[in-house]
Tab-separated table of C-alpha atoms and ligand atoms in Angstrom:
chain	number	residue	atom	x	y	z
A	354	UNK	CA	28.650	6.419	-19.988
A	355	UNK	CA	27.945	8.637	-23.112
A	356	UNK	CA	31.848	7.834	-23.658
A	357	UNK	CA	31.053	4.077	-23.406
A	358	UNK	CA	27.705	4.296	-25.387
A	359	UNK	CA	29.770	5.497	-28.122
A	360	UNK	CA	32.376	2.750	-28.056
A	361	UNK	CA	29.656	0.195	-27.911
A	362	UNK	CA	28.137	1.436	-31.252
A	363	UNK	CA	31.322	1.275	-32.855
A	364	UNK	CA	31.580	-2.462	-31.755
A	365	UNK	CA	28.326	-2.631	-33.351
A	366	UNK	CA	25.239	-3.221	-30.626
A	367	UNK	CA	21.741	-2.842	-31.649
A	368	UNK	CA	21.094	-0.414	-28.629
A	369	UNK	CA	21.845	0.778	-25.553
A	370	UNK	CA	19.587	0.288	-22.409
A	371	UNK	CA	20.213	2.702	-19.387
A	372	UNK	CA	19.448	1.353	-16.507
A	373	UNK	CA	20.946	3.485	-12.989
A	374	UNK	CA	21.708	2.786	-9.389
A	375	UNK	CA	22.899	-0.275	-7.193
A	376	UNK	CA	22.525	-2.254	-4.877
A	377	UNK	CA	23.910	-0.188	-1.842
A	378	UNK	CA	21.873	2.970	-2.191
A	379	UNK	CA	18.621	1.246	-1.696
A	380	UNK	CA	15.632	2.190	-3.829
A	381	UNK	CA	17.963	3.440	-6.402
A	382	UNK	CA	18.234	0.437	-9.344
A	383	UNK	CA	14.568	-0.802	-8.366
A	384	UNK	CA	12.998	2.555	-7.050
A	385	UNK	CA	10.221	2.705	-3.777
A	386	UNK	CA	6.539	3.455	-3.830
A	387	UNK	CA	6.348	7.390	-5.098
A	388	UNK	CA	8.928	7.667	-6.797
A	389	UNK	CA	8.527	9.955	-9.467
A	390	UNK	CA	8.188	8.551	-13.289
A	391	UNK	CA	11.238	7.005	-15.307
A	392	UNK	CA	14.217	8.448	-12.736
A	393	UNK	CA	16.740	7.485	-15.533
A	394	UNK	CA	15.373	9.565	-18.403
A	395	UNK	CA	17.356	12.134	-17.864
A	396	UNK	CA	20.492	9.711	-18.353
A	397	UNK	CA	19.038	8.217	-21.436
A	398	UNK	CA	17.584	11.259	-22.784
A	399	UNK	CA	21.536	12.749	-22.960
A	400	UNK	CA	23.016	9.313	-24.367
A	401	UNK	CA	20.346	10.034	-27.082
A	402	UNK	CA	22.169	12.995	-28.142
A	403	UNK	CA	25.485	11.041	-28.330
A	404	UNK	CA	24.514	7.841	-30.410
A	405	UNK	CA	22.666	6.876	-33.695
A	406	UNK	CA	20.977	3.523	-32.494
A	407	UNK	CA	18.241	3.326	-30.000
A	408	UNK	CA	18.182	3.926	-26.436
A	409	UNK	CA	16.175	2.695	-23.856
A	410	UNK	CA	15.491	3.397	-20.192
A	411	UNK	CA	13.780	1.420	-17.605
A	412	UNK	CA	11.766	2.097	-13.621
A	413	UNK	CA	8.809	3.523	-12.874
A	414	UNK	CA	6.781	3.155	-16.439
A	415	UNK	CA	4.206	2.024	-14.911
A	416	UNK	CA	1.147	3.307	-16.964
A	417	UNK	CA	0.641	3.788	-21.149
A	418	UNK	CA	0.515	7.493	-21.189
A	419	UNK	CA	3.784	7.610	-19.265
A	420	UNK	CA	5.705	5.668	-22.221
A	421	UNK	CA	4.211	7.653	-24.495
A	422	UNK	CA	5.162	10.866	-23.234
A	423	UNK	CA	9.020	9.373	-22.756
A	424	UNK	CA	8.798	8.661	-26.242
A	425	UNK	CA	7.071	11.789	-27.410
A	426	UNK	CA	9.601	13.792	-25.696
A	427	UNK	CA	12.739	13.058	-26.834
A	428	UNK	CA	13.560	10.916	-23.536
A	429	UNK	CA	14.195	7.265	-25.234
A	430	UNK	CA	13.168	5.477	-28.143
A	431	UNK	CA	12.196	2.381	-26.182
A	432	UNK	CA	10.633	2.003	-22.824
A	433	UNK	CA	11.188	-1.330	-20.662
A	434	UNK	CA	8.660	-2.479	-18.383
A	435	UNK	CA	9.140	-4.999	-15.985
A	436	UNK	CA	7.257	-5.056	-12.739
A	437	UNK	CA	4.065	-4.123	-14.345
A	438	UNK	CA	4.087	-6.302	-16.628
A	439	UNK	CA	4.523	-8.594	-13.516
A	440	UNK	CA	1.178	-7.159	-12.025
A	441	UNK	CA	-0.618	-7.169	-15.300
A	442	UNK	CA	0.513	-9.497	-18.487
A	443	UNK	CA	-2.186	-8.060	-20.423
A	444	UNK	CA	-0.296	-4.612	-20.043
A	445	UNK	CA	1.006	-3.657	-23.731
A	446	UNK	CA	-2.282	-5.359	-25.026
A	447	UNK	CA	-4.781	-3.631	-23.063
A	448	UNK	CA	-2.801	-0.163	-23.609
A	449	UNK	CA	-2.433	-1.197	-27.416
A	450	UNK	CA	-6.671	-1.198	-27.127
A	451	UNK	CA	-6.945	1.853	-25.428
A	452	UNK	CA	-8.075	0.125	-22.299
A	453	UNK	CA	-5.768	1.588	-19.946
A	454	UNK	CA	-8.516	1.730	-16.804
A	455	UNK	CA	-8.273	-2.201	-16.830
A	456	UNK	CA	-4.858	-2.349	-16.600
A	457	UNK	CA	-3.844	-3.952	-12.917
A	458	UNK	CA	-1.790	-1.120	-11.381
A	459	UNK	CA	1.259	-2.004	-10.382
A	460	UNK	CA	1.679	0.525	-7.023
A	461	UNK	CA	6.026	-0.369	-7.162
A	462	UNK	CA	5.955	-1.707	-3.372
A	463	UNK	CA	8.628	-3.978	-4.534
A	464	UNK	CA	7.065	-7.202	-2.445
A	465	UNK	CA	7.770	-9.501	-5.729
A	466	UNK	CA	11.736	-8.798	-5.600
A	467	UNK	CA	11.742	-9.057	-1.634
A	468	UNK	CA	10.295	-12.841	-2.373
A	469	UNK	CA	12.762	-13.731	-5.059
A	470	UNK	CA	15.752	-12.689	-2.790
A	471	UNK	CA	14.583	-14.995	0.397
A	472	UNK	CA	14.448	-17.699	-2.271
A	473	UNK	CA	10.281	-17.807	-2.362
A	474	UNK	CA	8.436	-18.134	-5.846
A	475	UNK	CA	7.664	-15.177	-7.840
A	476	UNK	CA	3.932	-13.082	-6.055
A	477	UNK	CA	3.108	-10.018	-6.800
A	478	UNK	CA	0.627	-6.932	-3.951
A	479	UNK	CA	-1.972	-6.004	-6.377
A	480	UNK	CA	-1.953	-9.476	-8.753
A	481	UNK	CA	-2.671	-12.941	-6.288
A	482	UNK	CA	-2.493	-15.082	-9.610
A	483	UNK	CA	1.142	-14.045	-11.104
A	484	UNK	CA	1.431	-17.511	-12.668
A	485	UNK	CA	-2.029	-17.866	-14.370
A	486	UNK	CA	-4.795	-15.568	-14.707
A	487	UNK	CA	-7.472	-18.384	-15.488
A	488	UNK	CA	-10.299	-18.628	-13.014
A	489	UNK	CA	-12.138	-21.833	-13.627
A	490	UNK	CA	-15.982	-22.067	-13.390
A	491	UNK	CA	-17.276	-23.585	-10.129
A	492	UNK	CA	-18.805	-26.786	-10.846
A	493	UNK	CA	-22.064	-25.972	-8.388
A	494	UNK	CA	-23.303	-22.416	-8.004
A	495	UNK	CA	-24.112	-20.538	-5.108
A	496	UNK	CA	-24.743	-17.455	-3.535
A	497	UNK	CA	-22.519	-15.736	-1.998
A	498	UNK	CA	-22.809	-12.434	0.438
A	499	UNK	CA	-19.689	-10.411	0.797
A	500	UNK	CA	-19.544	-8.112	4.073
A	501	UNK	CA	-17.146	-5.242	3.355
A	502	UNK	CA	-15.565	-3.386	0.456
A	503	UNK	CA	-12.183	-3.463	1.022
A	504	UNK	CA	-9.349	-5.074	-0.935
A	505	UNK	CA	-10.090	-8.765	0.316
A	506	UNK	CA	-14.052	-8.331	-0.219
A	507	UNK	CA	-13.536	-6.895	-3.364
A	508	UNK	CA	-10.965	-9.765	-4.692
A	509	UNK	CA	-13.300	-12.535	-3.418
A	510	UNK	CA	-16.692	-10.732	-5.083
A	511	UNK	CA	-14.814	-10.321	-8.202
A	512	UNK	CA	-13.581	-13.860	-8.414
A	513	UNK	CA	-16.654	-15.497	-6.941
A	514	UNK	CA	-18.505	-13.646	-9.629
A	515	UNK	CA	-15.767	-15.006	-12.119
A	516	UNK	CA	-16.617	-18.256	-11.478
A	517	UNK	CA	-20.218	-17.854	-11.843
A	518	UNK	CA	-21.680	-17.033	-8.403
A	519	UNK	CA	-24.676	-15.100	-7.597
A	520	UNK	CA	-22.740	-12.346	-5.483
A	521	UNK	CA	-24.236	-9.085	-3.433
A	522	UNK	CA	-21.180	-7.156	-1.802
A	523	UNK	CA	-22.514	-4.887	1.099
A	524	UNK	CA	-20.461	-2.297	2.451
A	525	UNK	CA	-21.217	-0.556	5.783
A	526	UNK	CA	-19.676	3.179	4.848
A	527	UNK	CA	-20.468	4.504	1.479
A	528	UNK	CA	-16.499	3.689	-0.045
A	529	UNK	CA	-14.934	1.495	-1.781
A	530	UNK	CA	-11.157	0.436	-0.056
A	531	UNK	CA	-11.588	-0.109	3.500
A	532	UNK	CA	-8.231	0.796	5.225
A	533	UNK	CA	-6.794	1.244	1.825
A	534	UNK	CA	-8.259	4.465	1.809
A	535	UNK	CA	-6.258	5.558	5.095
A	536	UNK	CA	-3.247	3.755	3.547
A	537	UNK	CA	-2.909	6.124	0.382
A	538	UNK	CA	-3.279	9.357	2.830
A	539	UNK	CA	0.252	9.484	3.670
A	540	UNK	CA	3.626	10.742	1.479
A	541	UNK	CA	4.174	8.573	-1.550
A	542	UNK	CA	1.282	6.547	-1.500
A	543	UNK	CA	-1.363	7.489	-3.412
A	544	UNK	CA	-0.471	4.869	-6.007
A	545	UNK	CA	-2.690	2.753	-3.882
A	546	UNK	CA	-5.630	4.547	-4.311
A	547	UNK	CA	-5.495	3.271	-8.713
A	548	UNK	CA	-5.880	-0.027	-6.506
A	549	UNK	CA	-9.459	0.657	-5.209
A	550	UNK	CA	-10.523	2.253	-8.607
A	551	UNK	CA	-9.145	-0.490	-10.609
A	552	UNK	CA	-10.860	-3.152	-8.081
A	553	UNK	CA	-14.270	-0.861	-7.449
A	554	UNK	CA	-14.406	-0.910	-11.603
A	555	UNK	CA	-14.014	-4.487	-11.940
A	556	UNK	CA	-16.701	-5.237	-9.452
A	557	UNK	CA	-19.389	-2.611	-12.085
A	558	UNK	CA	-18.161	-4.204	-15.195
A	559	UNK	CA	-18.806	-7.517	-13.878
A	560	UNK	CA	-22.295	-6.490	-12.764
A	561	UNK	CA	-22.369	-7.574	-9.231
A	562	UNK	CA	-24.790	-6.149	-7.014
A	563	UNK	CA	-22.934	-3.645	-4.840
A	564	UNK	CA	-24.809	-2.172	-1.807
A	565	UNK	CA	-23.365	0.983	-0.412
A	566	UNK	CA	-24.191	2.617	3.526
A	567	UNK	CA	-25.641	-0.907	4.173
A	568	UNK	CA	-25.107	-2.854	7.069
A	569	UNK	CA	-25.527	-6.808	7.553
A	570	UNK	CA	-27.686	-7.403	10.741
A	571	UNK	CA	-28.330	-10.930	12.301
A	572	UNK	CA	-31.737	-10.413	10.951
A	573	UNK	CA	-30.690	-10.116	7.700
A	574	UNK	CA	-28.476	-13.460	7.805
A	575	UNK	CA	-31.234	-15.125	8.619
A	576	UNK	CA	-33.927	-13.668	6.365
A	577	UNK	CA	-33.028	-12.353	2.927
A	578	UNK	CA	-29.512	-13.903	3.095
A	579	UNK	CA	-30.029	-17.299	4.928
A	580	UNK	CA	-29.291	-19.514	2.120
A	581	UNK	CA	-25.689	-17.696	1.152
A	582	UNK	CA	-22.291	-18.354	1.952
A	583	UNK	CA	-21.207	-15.353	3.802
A	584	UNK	CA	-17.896	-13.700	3.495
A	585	UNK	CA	-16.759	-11.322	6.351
A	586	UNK	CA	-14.130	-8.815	5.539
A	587	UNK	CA	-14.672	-6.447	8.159
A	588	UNK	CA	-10.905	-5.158	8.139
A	589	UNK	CA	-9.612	-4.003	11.562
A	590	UNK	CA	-9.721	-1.281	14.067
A	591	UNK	CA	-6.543	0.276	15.513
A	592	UNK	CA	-5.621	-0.361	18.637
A	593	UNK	CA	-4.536	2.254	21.596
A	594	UNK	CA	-3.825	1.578	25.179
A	595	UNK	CA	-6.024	2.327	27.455
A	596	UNK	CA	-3.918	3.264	30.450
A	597	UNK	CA	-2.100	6.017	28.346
A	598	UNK	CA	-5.538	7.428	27.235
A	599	UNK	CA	-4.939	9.559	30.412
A	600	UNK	CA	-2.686	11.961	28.601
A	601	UNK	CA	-4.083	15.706	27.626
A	602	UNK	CA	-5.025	14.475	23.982
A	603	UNK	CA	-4.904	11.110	21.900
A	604	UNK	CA	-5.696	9.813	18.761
A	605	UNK	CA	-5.020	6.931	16.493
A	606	UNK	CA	-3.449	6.635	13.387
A	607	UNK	CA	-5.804	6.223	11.626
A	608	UNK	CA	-7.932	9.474	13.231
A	609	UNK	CA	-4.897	11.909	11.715
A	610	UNK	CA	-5.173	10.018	8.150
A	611	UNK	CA	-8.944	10.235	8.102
A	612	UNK	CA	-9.179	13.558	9.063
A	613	UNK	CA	-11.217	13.033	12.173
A	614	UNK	CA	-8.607	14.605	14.531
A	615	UNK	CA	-6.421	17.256	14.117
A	616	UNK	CA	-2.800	16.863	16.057
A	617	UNK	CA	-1.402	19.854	18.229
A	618	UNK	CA	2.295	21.161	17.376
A	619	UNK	CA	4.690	19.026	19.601
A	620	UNK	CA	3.523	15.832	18.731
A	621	UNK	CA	4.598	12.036	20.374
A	622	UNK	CA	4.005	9.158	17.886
A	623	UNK	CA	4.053	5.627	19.783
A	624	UNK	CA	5.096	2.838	17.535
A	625	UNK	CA	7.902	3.170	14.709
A	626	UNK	CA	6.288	0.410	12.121
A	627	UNK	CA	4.753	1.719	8.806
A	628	UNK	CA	1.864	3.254	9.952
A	629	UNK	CA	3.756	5.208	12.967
A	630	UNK	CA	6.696	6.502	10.190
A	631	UNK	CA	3.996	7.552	7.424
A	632	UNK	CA	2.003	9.080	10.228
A	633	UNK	CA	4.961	11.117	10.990
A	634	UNK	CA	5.853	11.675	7.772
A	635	UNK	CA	2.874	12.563	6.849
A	636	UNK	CA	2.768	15.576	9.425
A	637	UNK	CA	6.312	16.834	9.169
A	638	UNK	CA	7.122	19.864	8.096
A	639	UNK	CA	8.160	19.445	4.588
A	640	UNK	CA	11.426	21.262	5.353
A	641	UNK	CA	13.436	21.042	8.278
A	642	UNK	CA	14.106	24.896	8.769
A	643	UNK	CA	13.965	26.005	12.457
A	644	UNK	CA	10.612	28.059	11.318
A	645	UNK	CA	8.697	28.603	15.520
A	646	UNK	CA	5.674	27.299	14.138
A	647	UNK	CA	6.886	23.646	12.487
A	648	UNK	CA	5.856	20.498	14.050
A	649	UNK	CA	8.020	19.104	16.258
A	650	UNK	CA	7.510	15.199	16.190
A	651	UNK	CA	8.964	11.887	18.387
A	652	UNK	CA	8.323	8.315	17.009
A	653	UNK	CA	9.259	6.101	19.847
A	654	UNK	CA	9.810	2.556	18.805
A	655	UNK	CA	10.265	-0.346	21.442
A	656	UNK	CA	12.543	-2.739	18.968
A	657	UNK	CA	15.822	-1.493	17.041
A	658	UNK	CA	14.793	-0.897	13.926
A	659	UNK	CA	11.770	0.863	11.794
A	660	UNK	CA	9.209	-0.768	9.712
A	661	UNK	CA	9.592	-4.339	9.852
A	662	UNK	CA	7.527	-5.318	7.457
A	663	UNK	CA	8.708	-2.778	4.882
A	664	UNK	CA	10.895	-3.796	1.767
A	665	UNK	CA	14.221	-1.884	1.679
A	666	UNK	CA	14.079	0.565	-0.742
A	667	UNK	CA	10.268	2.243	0.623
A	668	UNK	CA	11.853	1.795	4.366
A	669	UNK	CA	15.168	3.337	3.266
A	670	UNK	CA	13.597	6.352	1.550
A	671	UNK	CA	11.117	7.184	4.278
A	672	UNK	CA	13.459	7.084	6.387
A	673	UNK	CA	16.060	9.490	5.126
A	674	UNK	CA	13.070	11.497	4.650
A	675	UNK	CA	11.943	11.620	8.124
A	676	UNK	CA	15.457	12.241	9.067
A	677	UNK	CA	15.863	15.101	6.539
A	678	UNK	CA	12.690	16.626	8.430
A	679	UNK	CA	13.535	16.394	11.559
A	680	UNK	CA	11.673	13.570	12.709
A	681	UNK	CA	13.394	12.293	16.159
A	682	UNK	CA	13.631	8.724	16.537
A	683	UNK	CA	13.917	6.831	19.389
A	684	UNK	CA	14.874	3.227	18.716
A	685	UNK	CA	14.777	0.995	21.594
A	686	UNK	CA	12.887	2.683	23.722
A	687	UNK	CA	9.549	1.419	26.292
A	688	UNK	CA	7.210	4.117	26.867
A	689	UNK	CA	6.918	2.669	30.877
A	690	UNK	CA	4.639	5.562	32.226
A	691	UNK	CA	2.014	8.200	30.713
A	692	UNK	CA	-0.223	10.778	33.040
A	693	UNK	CA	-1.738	14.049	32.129
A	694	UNK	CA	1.082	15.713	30.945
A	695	UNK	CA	4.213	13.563	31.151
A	696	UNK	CA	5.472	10.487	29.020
A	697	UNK	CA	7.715	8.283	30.536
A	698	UNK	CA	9.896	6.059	28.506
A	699	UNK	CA	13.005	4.006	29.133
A	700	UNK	CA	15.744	3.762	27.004
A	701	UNK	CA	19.575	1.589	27.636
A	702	UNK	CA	18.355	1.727	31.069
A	703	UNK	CA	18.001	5.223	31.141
A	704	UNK	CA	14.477	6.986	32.385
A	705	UNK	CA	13.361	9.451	29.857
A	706	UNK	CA	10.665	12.285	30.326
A	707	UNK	CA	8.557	14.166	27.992
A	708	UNK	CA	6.584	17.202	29.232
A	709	UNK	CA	6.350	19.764	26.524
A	710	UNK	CA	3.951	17.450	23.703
A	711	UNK	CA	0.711	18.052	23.223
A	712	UNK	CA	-0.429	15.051	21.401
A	713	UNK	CA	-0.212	11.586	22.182
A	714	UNK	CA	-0.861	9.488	18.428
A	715	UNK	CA	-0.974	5.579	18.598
A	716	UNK	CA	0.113	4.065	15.818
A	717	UNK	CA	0.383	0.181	17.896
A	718	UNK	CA	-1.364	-1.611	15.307
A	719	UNK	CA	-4.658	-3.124	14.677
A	720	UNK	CA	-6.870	-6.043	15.955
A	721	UNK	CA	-8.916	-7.907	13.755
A	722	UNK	CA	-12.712	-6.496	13.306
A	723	UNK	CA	-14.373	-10.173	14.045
A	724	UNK	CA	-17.664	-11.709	15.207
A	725	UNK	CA	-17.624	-14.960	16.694
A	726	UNK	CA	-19.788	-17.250	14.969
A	727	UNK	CA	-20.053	-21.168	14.494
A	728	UNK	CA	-21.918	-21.285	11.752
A	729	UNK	CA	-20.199	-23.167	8.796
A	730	UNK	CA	-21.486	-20.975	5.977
A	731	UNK	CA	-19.614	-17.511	7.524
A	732	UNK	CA	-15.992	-17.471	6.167
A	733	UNK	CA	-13.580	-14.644	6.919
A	734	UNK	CA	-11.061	-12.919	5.332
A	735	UNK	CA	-8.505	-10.537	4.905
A	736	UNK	CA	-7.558	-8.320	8.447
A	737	UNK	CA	-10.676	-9.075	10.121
A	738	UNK	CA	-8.879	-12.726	10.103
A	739	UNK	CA	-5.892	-11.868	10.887
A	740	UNK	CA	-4.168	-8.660	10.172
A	741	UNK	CA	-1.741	-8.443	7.540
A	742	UNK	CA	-0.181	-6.610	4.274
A	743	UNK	CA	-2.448	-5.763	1.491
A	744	UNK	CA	-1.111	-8.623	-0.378
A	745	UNK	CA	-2.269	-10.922	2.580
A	746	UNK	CA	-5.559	-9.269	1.852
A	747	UNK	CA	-6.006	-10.068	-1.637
A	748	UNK	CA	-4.615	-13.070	-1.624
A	749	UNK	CA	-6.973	-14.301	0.901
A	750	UNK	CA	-9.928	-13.354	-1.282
A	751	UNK	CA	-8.766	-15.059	-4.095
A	752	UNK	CA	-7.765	-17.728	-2.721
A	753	UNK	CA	-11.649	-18.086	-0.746
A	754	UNK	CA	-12.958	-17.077	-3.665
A	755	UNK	CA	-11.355	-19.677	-5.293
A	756	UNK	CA	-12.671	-22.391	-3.080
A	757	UNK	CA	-16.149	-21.745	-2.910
B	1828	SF4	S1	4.676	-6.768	-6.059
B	1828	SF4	FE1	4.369	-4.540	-6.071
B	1828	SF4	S2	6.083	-3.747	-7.290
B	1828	SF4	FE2	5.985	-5.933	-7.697
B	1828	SF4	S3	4.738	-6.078	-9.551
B	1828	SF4	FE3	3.344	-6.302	-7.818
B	1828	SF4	S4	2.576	-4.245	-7.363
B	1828	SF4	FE4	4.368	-4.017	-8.705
């Protein structure tokens, strides 16, 4: 390519862009989630050295200082910026001003090319309003009572406040995020945690009333808050089930990510979607090396394939990561029997037995966190409606929020 570069000025082009990958390595032209900053720098960094008109590179720029540093260091002249652009269109102009914390982070989950290629309109995780940012003023005003702070609360309070709503967002725990917070525990995914800051600072510079370690009662629906719509985004709870509680130890998911349970070495991990794979991922050794005291982890999945709900390039590098530690996999496989000590699972037919693990981790997914009510005024949202993909999440609030 430096050859190339070279023949190209010659023909006389105003620059060269360098752009890397394809199509068949996945993750590679449009990198995953965690993928370090600008992976073709280094490839446009050494055409710099070959030409005399500018170079630019592209993937991964995803924040000012990162563009600047590029630049500052030799790497390119120019730096492209596409998907976060896509998540916030105010991106050069609000880095121009120096206000990089309102920038809408764009976490690279790649959702808004998966939509293009099955022929859907443009969307984007973090942004629910890629086609216009306008919020229009509701035409009467109300009060509104948001119950829980996670991505879907936080989207409708913001919005509702937008359109000139009294709003009061209560929040049971004392955090912002919800599940969020569990979701940016694992490998590569702490982008999601500039998510919940960049929400949680919307919600103080638009001065709603936020109140933290507060729980709605009944009492308080009908007392302080009887005249307000009420928005319930209550999130989810994991599931487990029950009859394989038997074995020595359990936990959820979610327990491992939050801390609230620590794992043993020779671990079983039931369920092979995104939570089960980061979960396993997560406790890995980081090198596959034979050392006695490594983890030794199972994810046994009952379909034929991993992560269904992941886009290809974040699925296809977890993967070969998992593989690369030593993460067994069963595919196809029914866990049919647990007891104290054993788990039983069935695989082409074949009865399978497990005797040696010491932990038993569900990772089986979650059921919405609901209350039944008929009153008209209660609205929910977000997983506590039905449980879904942080996009599902925040679209849902906007689109409430929208509608009140
Ligand atoms: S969908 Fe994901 S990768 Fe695409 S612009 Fe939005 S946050 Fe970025």
């Amino acid at each position: 390519m430096i050859y190339v570069s070279k023949q190209l000025e010659k023909t006389g082009v105003d620059f060269i862009h360098v752009s890397g990958g394809n199509t068949i390595k996945r993750g590679s032209s449009m990198p995953a989630p965690g993928t370090s900053p600008a992976p073709h720098a280094h490839a446009s960094e050494e055409i710099r050295k070959h030409v005399n008109i500018p170079v630019s590179t592209v993937a991964r720029i995803n924040e000012p200082w990162v563009a600047e540093e590029l630049i500052a260091n030799g790497k390119t002249d120019i730096c492209m910026i596409g998907r976060p652009n896509l998540c916030d269109s105010e991106f050069v102009n609000k880095a121009a001003e120096g206000k990089t914390d309102d920038i809408r982070p764009c976490i690279g989950c790649g959702r808004c090319l998966t939509g293009i290629m099955f022929g859907n309109p443009i969307s984007c995780t973090v942004n629910p309003s890629v086609e216009s940012d306008e919020i229009k003023e509701a035409d009467e005003k109300k009060k509104v009572l948001v119950i829980g702070a996670g991505p879907a609360g936080m989207e409708t309070a913001y919005v509702a406040k937008k359109r000139g709503h009294e709003v009061i967002l209560c929040e049971k725990s004392g955090e912002f995020g919800g599940l969020l917070r569990l979701a940016a525990v694992p490998i590569a995914k702490q982008e999601l945690c500039k998510v919940i800051k960049f929400m949680a600072r919307r919600l103080r510079n638009e001065g709603i009333e936020v109140r933290m370690n507060c729980e709605v009662t009944p009492e308080m629906l009908a007392g302080e808050f009887k005249d307000y719509e009420v928005v319930c985004s209550t999130g989810a709870v994991p599931k487990e089930i029950p009859p394989f509680k038997v074995f020595k130890q359990t936990m959820t998911a979610d327990d491992v990510l939050a801390g609230r349970k620590y794992p043993g070495r020779k671990i079983v991990i039931l369920g092979g979607g995104s939570v089960g794979c980061e979960t396993a991922d997560y406790l890995a050794p980081l090198i596959d090396d034979m050392f006695p005291a490594n983890r030794d982890i199972t994810v046994i999945e009952m379909t034929a394939s991993l992560m269904p709900g992941e886009g290809g390039a974040a699925k296809s590098q977890l993967t070969m990561r998992l593989k690369r530690k030593g993460v067994k996999i069963e595919l196809n496989s029914q866990v049919t029997k647990v007891d104290e000590t054993t788990i039983t699972y069935e695989k082409d037919g074949q009865e399978y037995h497990i005797t040696d693990a010491d932990t038993l981790i569900f990772a089986v997914g979650y059921a919405p966190n609901k209350v039944e009510t008929t009153e008209e005024r209660v609205h929910f949202i977000g997983d506590c409606d039905k449980v879904g993909t942080l996009k599902d999440a925040i679209a849902a609030g906007h689109k409430l929020a929208e509608e009140l």
